[in-house]
Short mmCIF file of C-alpha atoms in Angstrom, two decimals:
data_model
loop_
_atom_site.label_atom_id
_atom_site.label_comp_id
_atom_site.label_asym_id
_atom_site.label_seq_id
_atom_site.Cartn_x
_atom_site.Cartn_y
_atom_site.Cartn_z
CA MET B 8 99.43 167.25 161.83
CA THR B 9 98.65 169.79 164.58
CA ALA B 10 95.05 169.89 165.75
CA VAL B 11 93.20 173.20 165.57
CA HIS B 12 92.37 174.57 169.00
CA PRO B 13 88.59 174.26 169.62
CA ASP B 14 88.39 177.98 170.52
CA ALA B 15 90.23 179.15 167.40
CA PRO B 16 87.86 179.90 164.50
CA CYS B 17 89.17 179.21 161.01
CA TRP B 18 89.65 182.84 159.96
CA SER B 19 91.55 181.94 156.82
CA ARG B 20 88.88 179.34 156.11
CA ARG B 21 85.92 181.68 156.41
CA PRO B 22 84.12 181.12 159.73
CA ALA B 23 80.34 180.87 159.79
CA GLU B 24 80.18 184.29 161.49
CA VAL B 25 81.37 185.95 158.27
CA SER B 26 77.81 185.58 156.97
CA SER B 27 76.64 187.82 159.85
CA LEU B 28 79.34 190.34 158.91
CA GLU B 29 78.08 190.30 155.32
CA ARG B 30 74.56 191.05 156.53
CA TYR B 31 76.06 194.03 158.37
CA PHE B 32 77.90 195.45 155.32
CA PRO B 33 74.84 196.99 153.58
CA ARG B 34 73.98 198.78 156.86
CA ARG B 35 77.36 200.40 157.53
CA GLY B 36 75.87 203.86 157.06
CA GLU B 37 72.97 203.40 159.49
CA ALA B 38 73.13 204.94 162.95
CA ASP B 39 71.33 202.03 164.65
CA VAL B 40 71.64 198.44 163.51
CA GLU B 41 69.79 195.47 164.97
CA LEU B 42 71.80 192.44 163.85
CA PRO B 43 70.15 189.08 164.63
CA LEU B 44 72.61 186.19 164.97
CA PRO B 45 71.88 182.48 164.52
CA GLU B 46 72.29 180.45 167.69
CA ARG B 47 75.48 178.82 166.45
CA HIS B 48 77.18 182.17 165.77
CA ASP B 49 79.50 183.47 168.49
CA PRO B 50 78.67 187.14 169.25
CA VAL B 51 82.30 187.75 170.28
CA VAL B 52 83.53 186.59 166.87
CA VAL B 53 80.94 188.83 165.16
CA ALA B 54 82.00 191.78 167.32
CA SER B 55 85.63 191.17 166.36
CA LEU B 56 84.77 191.04 162.65
CA ILE B 57 82.70 194.25 162.83
CA GLY B 58 85.46 195.90 164.86
CA ALA B 59 88.12 194.96 162.32
CA ASP B 60 85.97 196.33 159.49
CA ALA B 61 85.26 199.61 161.29
CA MET B 62 88.90 200.12 162.34
CA ALA B 63 90.00 199.53 158.75
CA ARG B 64 87.85 202.59 157.98
CA GLY B 65 89.62 204.61 160.68
CA ARG B 66 86.99 204.39 163.40
CA SER B 67 87.31 203.65 167.10
CA VAL B 68 85.25 200.68 168.27
CA MET B 69 83.95 199.69 171.71
CA CYS B 70 82.52 196.26 172.50
CA VAL B 71 80.15 196.66 175.47
CA THR B 72 78.86 193.68 177.43
CA SER B 73 77.66 192.93 180.95
CA ASP B 74 80.24 193.55 183.66
CA ASP B 75 80.53 189.85 184.51
CA GLN B 76 81.33 188.97 180.89
CA VAL B 77 84.21 191.40 180.30
CA ASP B 78 86.96 188.94 181.24
CA HIS B 79 85.37 186.19 179.12
CA VAL B 80 85.12 188.49 176.09
CA LEU B 81 88.76 189.56 176.48
CA GLU B 82 89.87 185.92 176.74
CA ARG B 83 87.94 185.01 173.58
CA LEU B 84 89.31 187.99 171.65
CA ALA B 85 92.86 187.09 172.69
CA VAL B 86 92.70 183.80 170.71
CA LEU B 87 90.97 185.26 167.66
CA PRO B 88 93.07 186.41 164.70
CA GLY B 89 91.27 189.77 164.58
CA PRO B 90 92.23 193.14 166.07
CA GLU B 91 94.00 193.57 169.39
CA ALA B 92 91.58 194.03 172.30
CA VAL B 93 92.24 196.30 175.28
CA ASP B 94 90.49 196.24 178.64
CA LEU B 95 88.86 199.64 179.25
CA HIS B 96 86.50 198.49 181.98
CA ARG B 97 88.61 198.97 185.10
CA GLY B 98 88.67 202.77 185.29
CA ASP B 99 92.43 203.31 185.57
CA ASN B 100 93.03 202.74 181.87
CA PRO B 101 96.66 202.78 180.69
CA LEU B 102 97.40 205.69 178.37
CA ARG B 103 98.81 203.29 175.77
CA ASP B 104 95.50 201.39 175.63
CA LEU B 105 93.41 204.56 175.44
CA VAL B 106 95.52 205.91 172.57
CA ALA B 107 95.37 202.60 170.69
CA HIS B 108 91.58 202.50 171.12
CA HIS B 109 90.85 206.11 170.14
CA THR B 110 93.14 205.98 167.09
CA GLY B 111 91.37 202.90 165.77
CA GLN B 112 94.28 200.55 166.45
CA ALA B 113 92.64 198.37 169.11
CA LEU B 114 89.15 197.14 169.97
CA GLY B 115 88.05 198.47 173.36
CA VAL B 116 86.12 196.20 175.72
CA SER B 117 84.02 197.51 178.59
CA GLY B 118 81.10 196.57 180.81
CA PHE B 119 77.83 198.50 180.81
CA SER B 120 78.54 200.17 184.15
CA SER B 121 81.91 201.61 183.04
CA TYR B 122 80.82 202.75 179.61
CA PHE B 123 77.30 204.01 180.36
CA GLY B 124 77.48 204.62 184.12
CA PRO B 125 77.19 207.98 185.89
CA ASN B 126 80.97 208.48 185.76
CA PRO B 127 82.13 207.19 182.37
CA GLY B 128 85.90 207.43 182.03
CA ILE B 129 86.06 206.86 178.28
CA ASP B 130 85.12 209.21 175.46
CA PRO B 131 82.34 207.85 173.20
CA ALA B 132 83.59 205.49 170.48
CA ASP B 133 82.70 205.94 166.81
CA VAL B 134 81.13 202.47 166.67
CA VAL B 135 79.61 200.76 169.71
CA VAL B 136 78.88 197.02 169.46
CA LEU B 137 76.37 196.05 172.17
CA ASP B 138 75.61 192.65 173.64
CA ALA B 139 71.90 193.37 173.38
CA ASP B 140 70.85 190.07 174.98
CA ARG B 141 72.37 191.25 178.28
CA LEU B 142 71.33 194.89 178.06
CA ASN B 143 67.78 195.30 179.38
CA ASP B 144 65.60 197.56 181.50
CA THR B 145 66.94 195.96 184.67
CA VAL B 146 70.55 196.88 183.81
CA ILE B 147 69.76 200.51 182.93
CA GLY B 148 67.43 200.78 185.92
CA ALA B 149 70.16 199.57 188.27
CA LEU B 150 72.72 202.03 186.85
CA PHE B 151 70.48 205.10 187.06
CA ALA B 152 68.06 204.36 189.87
CA VAL B 153 67.46 207.17 192.37
CA ARG B 154 66.91 206.16 195.98
CA VAL B 155 65.20 208.48 198.45
CA GLU B 156 66.13 207.09 201.86
CA ARG B 157 64.59 207.96 205.19
CA ARG B 158 68.02 207.90 206.85
CA THR B 159 69.84 210.27 204.46
CA HIS B 160 66.93 212.49 203.32
CA PRO B 161 64.36 212.32 206.15
CA ALA B 162 62.42 215.48 205.25
CA VAL B 163 62.27 214.71 201.53
CA HIS B 164 61.39 211.08 202.20
CA ARG B 165 58.51 212.15 204.44
CA ARG B 166 57.15 214.63 201.87
CA LEU B 167 57.44 212.05 199.09
CA ARG B 168 55.57 209.42 201.10
CA GLU B 169 52.84 211.97 201.89
CA LEU B 170 52.54 212.78 198.19
CA ILE B 171 52.34 209.11 197.22
CA GLY B 172 49.69 208.50 199.84
CA ASP B 173 48.76 205.45 201.86
CA VAL B 174 50.73 202.62 200.22
CA HIS B 175 51.69 199.46 202.07
CA ALA B 176 55.42 198.84 201.70
CA PRO B 177 57.05 197.16 199.95
CA GLN B 178 54.98 197.72 196.83
CA VAL B 179 55.41 198.71 193.18
CA LEU B 180 53.45 201.90 192.62
CA GLU B 181 50.72 201.68 190.01
CA PRO B 182 52.09 203.32 186.79
CA ALA B 183 49.09 205.59 186.17
CA ARG B 184 49.23 206.94 189.71
CA TRP B 185 52.97 207.58 189.47
CA LYS B 186 52.55 209.36 186.13
CA SER B 187 50.07 211.79 187.70
CA LEU B 188 52.62 212.61 190.42
CA ALA B 189 55.79 212.78 188.29
CA ALA B 190 55.86 216.56 187.70
CA ARG B 191 55.49 217.38 191.40
CA VAL B 192 58.08 214.75 192.34
CA CYS B 193 60.49 216.23 189.79
CA ALA B 194 60.17 219.70 191.35
CA MET B 195 60.64 218.21 194.81
CA LEU B 196 63.72 216.08 194.06
CA THR B 197 65.67 218.25 191.60
CA PRO B 198 67.24 220.47 194.31
CA VAL B 199 68.24 217.33 196.22
CA PHE B 200 69.70 215.25 193.40
CA CYS B 201 71.58 217.91 191.46
CA GLY B 202 74.55 217.60 193.77
CA GLU B 203 77.99 216.67 192.48
CA ASP B 204 77.57 212.91 193.01
CA THR B 205 74.09 212.49 191.55
CA ARG B 206 73.78 215.23 188.93
CA PHE B 207 74.73 213.05 185.92
CA ALA B 208 72.17 210.33 186.72
CA TRP B 209 69.35 212.65 187.79
CA LEU B 210 69.53 214.99 184.80
CA ARG B 211 69.29 212.01 182.43
CA LEU B 212 66.51 210.34 184.37
CA GLN B 213 64.30 213.44 184.52
CA PRO B 214 62.88 213.30 180.95
CA PHE B 215 61.81 209.69 181.58
CA LEU B 216 60.40 210.27 185.06
CA PRO B 217 56.73 209.58 184.17
CA GLU B 218 57.77 206.18 182.73
CA CYS B 219 59.87 205.09 185.70
CA ARG B 220 59.23 202.05 187.84
CA VAL B 221 58.75 203.08 191.47
CA VAL B 222 59.12 200.73 194.42
CA VAL B 223 57.95 202.03 197.76
CA GLY B 224 59.92 200.34 200.52
CA VAL B 225 59.71 200.49 204.28
CA ASP B 226 62.60 202.97 204.57
CA ASP B 227 63.09 204.19 201.00
CA VAL B 228 61.52 204.92 197.64
CA VAL B 229 63.45 203.66 194.59
CA ILE B 230 62.82 205.27 191.18
CA SER B 231 64.22 203.23 188.26
CA PRO B 232 64.21 204.53 184.66
CA PRO B 233 63.15 202.51 181.59
CA GLY B 234 65.72 200.91 179.29
CA LYS B 235 65.29 203.56 176.61
CA LEU B 236 67.20 205.96 178.85
CA LEU B 237 70.21 204.33 177.18
CA HIS B 238 69.56 206.46 174.09
CA ALA B 239 70.15 209.65 176.09
CA LEU B 240 73.58 208.64 177.37
CA PRO B 241 76.68 210.28 175.83
CA GLY B 242 78.39 206.97 175.06
CA TYR B 243 75.35 205.96 173.03
CA ARG B 244 74.06 209.08 171.32
CA HIS B 245 77.50 210.47 170.38
CA ALA B 246 78.51 207.28 168.54
CA ARG B 247 78.31 207.33 164.78
CA GLN B 248 76.81 203.85 164.90
CA ARG B 249 75.31 201.49 167.48
CA VAL B 250 75.21 197.79 166.57
CA HIS B 251 72.94 195.61 168.74
CA LEU B 252 73.90 191.92 168.53
CA ARG B 253 71.02 189.65 169.46
CA VAL B 254 71.02 185.84 169.21
CA VAL B 255 67.77 184.49 167.78
CA PRO B 256 66.55 180.88 168.06
CA ALA B 257 67.35 178.80 165.02
CA PRO B 258 64.42 177.54 162.93
CA ALA B 259 63.43 173.97 163.66
CA ALA B 260 66.05 171.73 162.12
CA ASP B 261 65.20 168.71 160.02
CA ALA B 262 65.04 165.54 162.08
CA GLY B 263 68.48 164.34 162.95
CA THR B 264 70.52 167.24 161.55
CA GLU B 265 71.60 168.26 165.06
CA PRO B 266 73.04 165.12 166.74
CA ASP B 267 73.01 164.72 170.48
CA VAL B 268 76.69 165.42 171.13
CA SER B 269 76.48 163.94 174.62
CA GLY B 270 76.53 160.47 173.06
CA LEU B 271 79.44 161.10 170.72
CA SER B 272 83.03 160.04 171.21
CA PRO B 273 85.44 162.91 172.01
CA SER B 274 86.91 162.83 168.46
CA ILE B 275 83.55 162.91 166.69
CA ARG B 276 82.21 165.55 169.10
CA TYR B 277 85.22 167.72 168.28
CA ALA B 278 84.67 167.12 164.56
CA VAL B 279 81.02 168.24 164.88
CA ASP B 280 82.05 171.41 166.72
CA TYR B 281 84.76 172.04 164.12
CA LEU B 282 82.27 171.66 161.28
CA ARG B 283 79.82 174.08 162.89
CA THR B 284 82.62 176.66 162.93
CA CYS B 285 84.15 176.02 159.50
CA PHE B 286 81.31 174.72 157.31
CA THR B 287 81.37 177.88 155.14
CA ASP B 288 84.92 177.18 153.98
CA PRO B 289 84.70 176.10 150.31
CA ASP B 290 87.88 174.04 150.77
CA LEU B 291 86.45 171.98 153.62
CA THR B 292 87.07 168.27 153.02
CA LEU B 293 86.58 164.99 154.81
CA ASN B 294 90.36 164.48 154.80
CA ARG B 295 90.97 167.76 156.60
CA VAL B 296 88.39 167.12 159.32
CA ALA B 297 89.65 163.55 159.77
CA SER B 298 93.16 164.95 160.24
CA VAL B 299 92.20 167.48 162.90
CA ALA B 300 90.29 164.69 164.70
CA TYR B 301 93.44 162.49 164.52
CA MET B 302 91.67 159.74 162.61
CA SER B 303 92.18 158.06 159.25
CA ARG B 304 89.83 159.04 156.46
CA TYR B 305 88.13 155.64 156.41
CA HIS B 306 87.78 155.30 160.19
CA PHE B 307 86.51 158.87 160.55
CA SER B 308 83.93 158.50 157.75
CA ARG B 309 82.55 155.28 159.21
CA SER B 310 82.54 156.54 162.83
CA PHE B 311 80.93 159.87 161.88
CA HIS B 312 78.13 158.08 160.05
CA GLU B 313 77.57 155.53 162.81
CA GLN B 314 77.51 158.07 165.65
CA THR B 315 75.64 160.99 164.03
CA GLY B 316 73.39 159.06 161.67
CA HIS B 317 74.59 161.19 158.74
CA ARG B 318 77.21 160.94 156.07
CA PHE B 319 79.87 163.63 156.34
CA ILE B 320 78.84 165.42 153.13
CA ASP B 321 75.14 165.35 154.09
CA PHE B 322 75.89 166.91 157.48
CA VAL B 323 77.95 169.71 155.91
CA THR B 324 75.24 170.32 153.32
CA SER B 325 72.61 170.57 156.08
CA LEU B 326 74.64 173.22 157.90
CA ARG B 327 75.15 175.18 154.68
CA MET B 328 71.51 175.00 153.64
CA ASP B 329 70.23 176.12 157.06
CA GLU B 330 72.62 179.09 156.93
CA ALA B 331 71.49 179.86 153.37
CA ARG B 332 67.84 179.94 154.46
CA LEU B 333 68.71 182.41 157.20
CA LEU B 334 70.56 184.70 154.78
CA LEU B 335 67.75 184.54 152.22
CA ARG B 336 65.18 185.47 154.88
CA GLU B 337 67.09 188.13 156.79
CA SER B 338 69.46 189.82 154.34
CA SER B 339 69.24 191.53 150.98
CA ILE B 340 72.53 190.22 149.56
CA SER B 341 72.28 188.55 146.17
CA ILE B 342 71.77 184.80 145.79
CA THR B 343 75.25 184.57 144.31
CA GLU B 344 76.63 186.18 147.46
CA VAL B 345 74.55 183.82 149.61
CA ALA B 346 76.05 180.86 147.77
CA ARG B 347 79.57 182.13 148.39
CA ALA B 348 78.82 182.98 152.02
CA VAL B 349 77.85 179.38 152.80
CA GLY B 350 80.78 177.76 151.01
CA TYR B 351 79.85 177.26 147.33
CA ARG B 352 82.10 178.61 144.61
CA GLU B 353 79.63 177.77 141.84
CA LEU B 354 76.13 179.27 141.92
CA SER B 355 74.77 176.37 139.87
CA HIS B 356 75.97 173.86 142.49
CA PHE B 357 74.32 175.87 145.28
CA GLN B 358 71.07 176.21 143.34
CA ARG B 359 70.99 172.48 142.65
CA MET B 360 71.59 171.56 146.30
CA PHE B 361 69.05 174.11 147.60
CA LYS B 362 66.30 172.87 145.29
CA LYS B 363 67.08 169.24 146.12
CA ARG B 364 66.80 169.92 149.85
CA PHE B 365 63.82 172.30 149.96
CA ASP B 366 62.01 171.43 146.71
CA MET B 367 62.10 175.05 145.55
CA SER B 368 64.66 177.46 144.15
CA ALA B 369 66.49 179.93 146.34
CA SER B 370 64.77 182.84 144.59
CA ALA B 371 61.35 181.27 145.20
CA TYR B 372 62.20 180.75 148.86
CA ARG B 373 63.26 184.39 149.20
CA ALA B 374 60.06 185.57 147.52
CA ALA B 375 57.96 183.41 149.84
CA ALA B 376 59.80 184.90 152.81
CA GLY B 377 58.83 188.38 151.65
CA ARG B 378 62.35 189.63 150.89
#
């Protein structure tokens, strides 16, 4: 028996991330989608699933993450059985990759600076999947900040400092004071920053000028826009859909349902990781997990219980029930679909297990959660 690679999700066996994809399905027609992910869901897997779905509908898809994560995302996508991924972050993109991306044959991957920066080299995709946890005001501010330096713009720098008044540098200018000056600053800086190199950034920053963060330094003044500037960028506003993936903390687990993996043997630790990936597979069995852990059924069952404090079936049920609670709270899919999404073929079996674990029916839990 060949062991399953730890990085390879069980696509044919319905990975846990499919439940996030199913929460996305009812929102396919929305322009902006905030998609919360449980902590154990891999955002790269979810992006691949959404990309495959969108490309099947003839749309180009771009997965946008922080610049330092591009290589990691490409490596993860390379071992997933989803769509081909092409690196469109470097700037000198091969024509073959661009064609494959824009014809909906490959999932594009780019960092924020390449896709949203002042000189984007890629036409806006139909669907943009954003790593929202890494996209914040600091990132947008860094991409579109305007710096008035004493060395390069001495006259303008002097006039700007006179307008700001007596401020000890370095210092963040008080927002109300900056807001009162924004219109005059705009008139002063527009002739300077509408040159070829700065026009793209300045024209998009201007509408947000009163809301900018301004740092007065010893030799410069730095004006950084708020994160909502993102919505004015071509790569964002020209997309048919923007999907923001955001990992949310899991609800407090029942005591002991999440074993301390640091104390587990390598085989049992691998089995726990495997189960967290494949627990939604209705064909998941103790025999199969014992095989991928290279252990006999009896030895695996005894070792799993001794090391985790849980029987195999109880551990799997805990994972499924926690996922079911999340779906009941955060999605509008039917209870039958919830049961299938977490690995139960029979609704009656799911209902029985849910009531046994939480002392209420799934429909009562959903009603209590306000769905």
